[in-house]
Structure formats: C-alpha cells, structure tokens
Amino acid sequence: MDIAQTIDTAVKIVGSQRRLAELLQIPESNISGFKKGRPCSYQKHAEIAAAAGMEEEARHILIQGMADSLRDDLEHEAQAKAGLLAMLKAFPISSYENQN
C-alpha cells in the first residue's frame, strides 16, 4: 500500500483526516502533503498505519522500508535485503480496504 492508500484507509477507520492528524500529533497539513507527494519516511508511513490500528500493515511497511534502504552492491546488505523480502512474501498482509 502506498502512502496515499494508507492514509485513505486510515481515514476510513478513524473517521477523518483531522482525527488521524490528532492521533499522530502532527498538523493536518502534513497528512495532506503526504497524500500530494511530499516525502514521507517509511517510519512515519508505518506510524500512520499503526495510529489507525493497522498494526500488520505497519509492520510490513517497516520491513519493506528497511529492505529498500539496503544496497544491492554490498553482499551482506544484499543478503539481508533478500531475507527481509522473503519474510514479507511468506507473510502477506490482509487487505484492509476489503475489511473496512
């Protein structure tokens, strides 16, 4: 799920974009900015999911973010990345959009 999808799903769960911002203790304009393409760290992306109770999604976002930060040209990082991606593949996430 990309950040815009995560925000849309989180807003459906918590009731409004304003409420989501309150839960995160950030300005609502930050949420709008993320949806419009302002850079959002994978940690903040996961925090948005977790604030809406999407814990499984939050964990996957963190693991994917860690994998994406690793380099393919360094053997030890490439192996760690492969391991993280294998974990994600072995434990697919539920579809929150279909549940809510």
mmCIF file of C-alpha atoms in Angstrom:
data_model
loop_
_atom_site.group_PDB
_atom_site.id
_atom_site.type_symbol
_atom_site.label_atom_id
_atom_site.label_comp_id
_atom_site.label_asym_id
_atom_site.label_seq_id
_atom_site.Cartn_x
_atom_site.Cartn_y
_atom_site.Cartn_z
ATOM 1 C CA MET A 1 0.000 0.000 0.000
ATOM 2 C CA ASP A 2 1.434 3.393 -0.909
ATOM 3 C CA ILE A 3 1.196 6.343 1.486
ATOM 4 C CA ALA A 4 -1.935 7.804 -0.155
ATOM 5 C CA GLN A 5 -3.719 4.443 0.087
ATOM 6 C CA THR A 6 -2.623 4.029 3.701
ATOM 7 C CA ILE A 7 -3.935 7.486 4.555
ATOM 8 C CA ASP A 8 -7.250 6.880 2.772
ATOM 9 C CA THR A 9 -7.732 3.583 4.605
ATOM 10 C CA ALA A 10 -6.665 5.074 7.943
ATOM 11 C CA VAL A 11 -9.101 7.972 7.491
ATOM 12 C CA LYS A 12 -11.924 5.484 6.857
ATOM 13 C CA ILE A 13 -11.006 3.692 10.081
ATOM 14 C CA VAL A 14 -10.545 6.718 12.372
ATOM 15 C CA GLY A 15 -13.261 8.872 10.839
ATOM 16 C CA SER A 16 -11.465 11.892 9.406
ATOM 17 C CA GLN A 17 -8.136 13.254 8.300
ATOM 18 C CA ARG A 18 -8.272 15.686 11.218
ATOM 19 C CA ARG A 19 -8.675 12.807 13.693
ATOM 20 C CA LEU A 20 -5.769 10.958 12.099
ATOM 21 C CA ALA A 21 -3.575 14.036 12.471
ATOM 22 C CA GLU A 22 -4.641 14.353 16.119
ATOM 23 C CA LEU A 23 -3.707 10.724 16.786
ATOM 24 C CA LEU A 24 -0.294 11.335 15.227
ATOM 25 C CA GLN A 25 0.100 14.697 16.953
ATOM 26 C CA ILE A 26 1.012 16.386 13.685
ATOM 27 C CA PRO A 27 -0.619 19.190 11.696
ATOM 28 C CA GLU A 28 -3.383 18.053 9.364
ATOM 29 C CA SER A 29 -1.491 19.803 6.556
ATOM 30 C CA ASN A 30 1.243 17.164 6.908
ATOM 31 C CA ILE A 31 -1.289 14.448 6.114
ATOM 32 C CA SER A 32 -2.497 16.402 3.068
ATOM 33 C CA GLY A 33 1.093 16.939 1.977
ATOM 34 C CA PHE A 34 1.911 13.235 2.180
ATOM 35 C CA LYS A 35 -1.127 12.440 0.039
ATOM 36 C CA LYS A 36 0.011 15.013 -2.529
ATOM 37 C CA GLY A 37 3.502 13.553 -2.766
ATOM 38 C CA ARG A 38 5.504 15.279 -0.035
ATOM 39 C CA PRO A 39 8.221 12.854 1.052
ATOM 40 C CA CYS A 40 7.208 10.600 3.919
ATOM 41 C CA SER A 41 9.662 8.310 5.675
ATOM 42 C CA TYR A 42 8.780 4.685 5.947
ATOM 43 C CA GLN A 43 8.776 5.133 9.726
ATOM 44 C CA LYS A 44 6.119 7.879 9.537
ATOM 45 C CA HIS A 45 4.184 5.817 6.969
ATOM 46 C CA ALA A 46 4.140 2.922 9.442
ATOM 47 C CA GLU A 47 3.137 5.276 12.258
ATOM 48 C CA ILE A 48 0.129 6.413 10.214
ATOM 49 C CA ALA A 49 -0.959 2.815 9.708
ATOM 50 C CA ALA A 50 -0.437 1.967 13.379
ATOM 51 C CA ALA A 51 -2.409 5.028 14.551
ATOM 52 C CA ALA A 52 -5.424 3.606 12.742
ATOM 53 C CA GLY A 53 -4.946 0.149 14.269
ATOM 54 C CA MET A 54 -3.440 -1.284 11.098
ATOM 55 C CA GLU A 55 -0.640 -2.999 13.018
ATOM 56 C CA GLU A 56 0.026 -5.724 10.472
ATOM 57 C CA GLU A 57 0.319 -3.147 7.695
ATOM 58 C CA ALA A 58 2.604 -1.008 9.889
ATOM 59 C CA ARG A 59 4.988 -3.927 10.442
ATOM 60 C CA HIS A 60 5.117 -4.651 6.719
ATOM 61 C CA ILE A 61 5.788 -1.012 5.893
ATOM 62 C CA LEU A 62 8.716 -1.000 8.331
ATOM 63 C CA ILE A 63 10.225 -4.211 6.985
ATOM 64 C CA GLN A 64 9.782 -3.083 3.361
ATOM 65 C CA GLY A 65 11.329 0.283 4.213
ATOM 66 C CA MET A 66 14.324 -1.379 5.833
ATOM 67 C CA ALA A 67 14.750 -3.651 2.809
ATOM 68 C CA ASP A 68 14.516 -0.712 0.416
ATOM 69 C CA SER A 69 17.251 1.124 2.318
ATOM 70 C CA LEU A 70 19.756 -1.691 1.791
ATOM 71 C CA ARG A 71 22.218 -1.725 -1.078
ATOM 72 C CA ASP A 72 22.340 -4.476 -3.688
ATOM 73 C CA ASP A 73 26.035 -3.946 -4.437
ATOM 74 C CA LEU A 74 27.206 -4.896 -0.935
ATOM 75 C CA GLU A 75 26.936 -8.636 -0.375
ATOM 76 C CA HIS A 76 25.984 -8.502 3.307
ATOM 77 C CA GLU A 77 23.310 -5.876 2.662
ATOM 78 C CA ALA A 78 22.002 -7.721 -0.391
ATOM 79 C CA GLN A 79 21.659 -10.905 1.685
ATOM 80 C CA ALA A 80 19.887 -9.052 4.492
ATOM 81 C CA LYS A 81 17.572 -7.455 1.942
ATOM 82 C CA ALA A 82 16.760 -10.848 0.419
ATOM 83 C CA GLY A 83 15.930 -12.188 3.864
ATOM 84 C CA LEU A 84 13.622 -9.293 4.669
ATOM 85 C CA LEU A 85 11.835 -9.606 1.336
ATOM 86 C CA ALA A 86 11.443 -13.370 1.849
ATOM 87 C CA MET A 87 9.804 -12.681 5.218
ATOM 88 C CA LEU A 88 7.357 -10.266 3.608
ATOM 89 C CA LYS A 89 6.491 -12.763 0.897
ATOM 90 C CA ALA A 90 5.955 -15.542 3.445
ATOM 91 C CA PHE A 91 3.545 -13.429 5.498
ATOM 92 C CA PRO A 92 1.255 -11.494 3.177
ATOM 93 C CA ILE A 93 -0.879 -8.822 4.793
ATOM 94 C CA SER A 94 -4.646 -8.736 4.993
ATOM 95 C CA SER A 95 -6.478 -6.304 2.774
ATOM 96 C CA TYR A 96 -7.772 -3.508 4.993
ATOM 97 C CA GLU A 97 -9.629 -1.969 2.103
ATOM 98 C CA ASN A 98 -11.810 -5.070 1.814
ATOM 99 C CA GLN A 99 -12.371 -5.374 5.556
ATOM 100 C CA ASN A 100 -13.482 -1.777 6.220
#
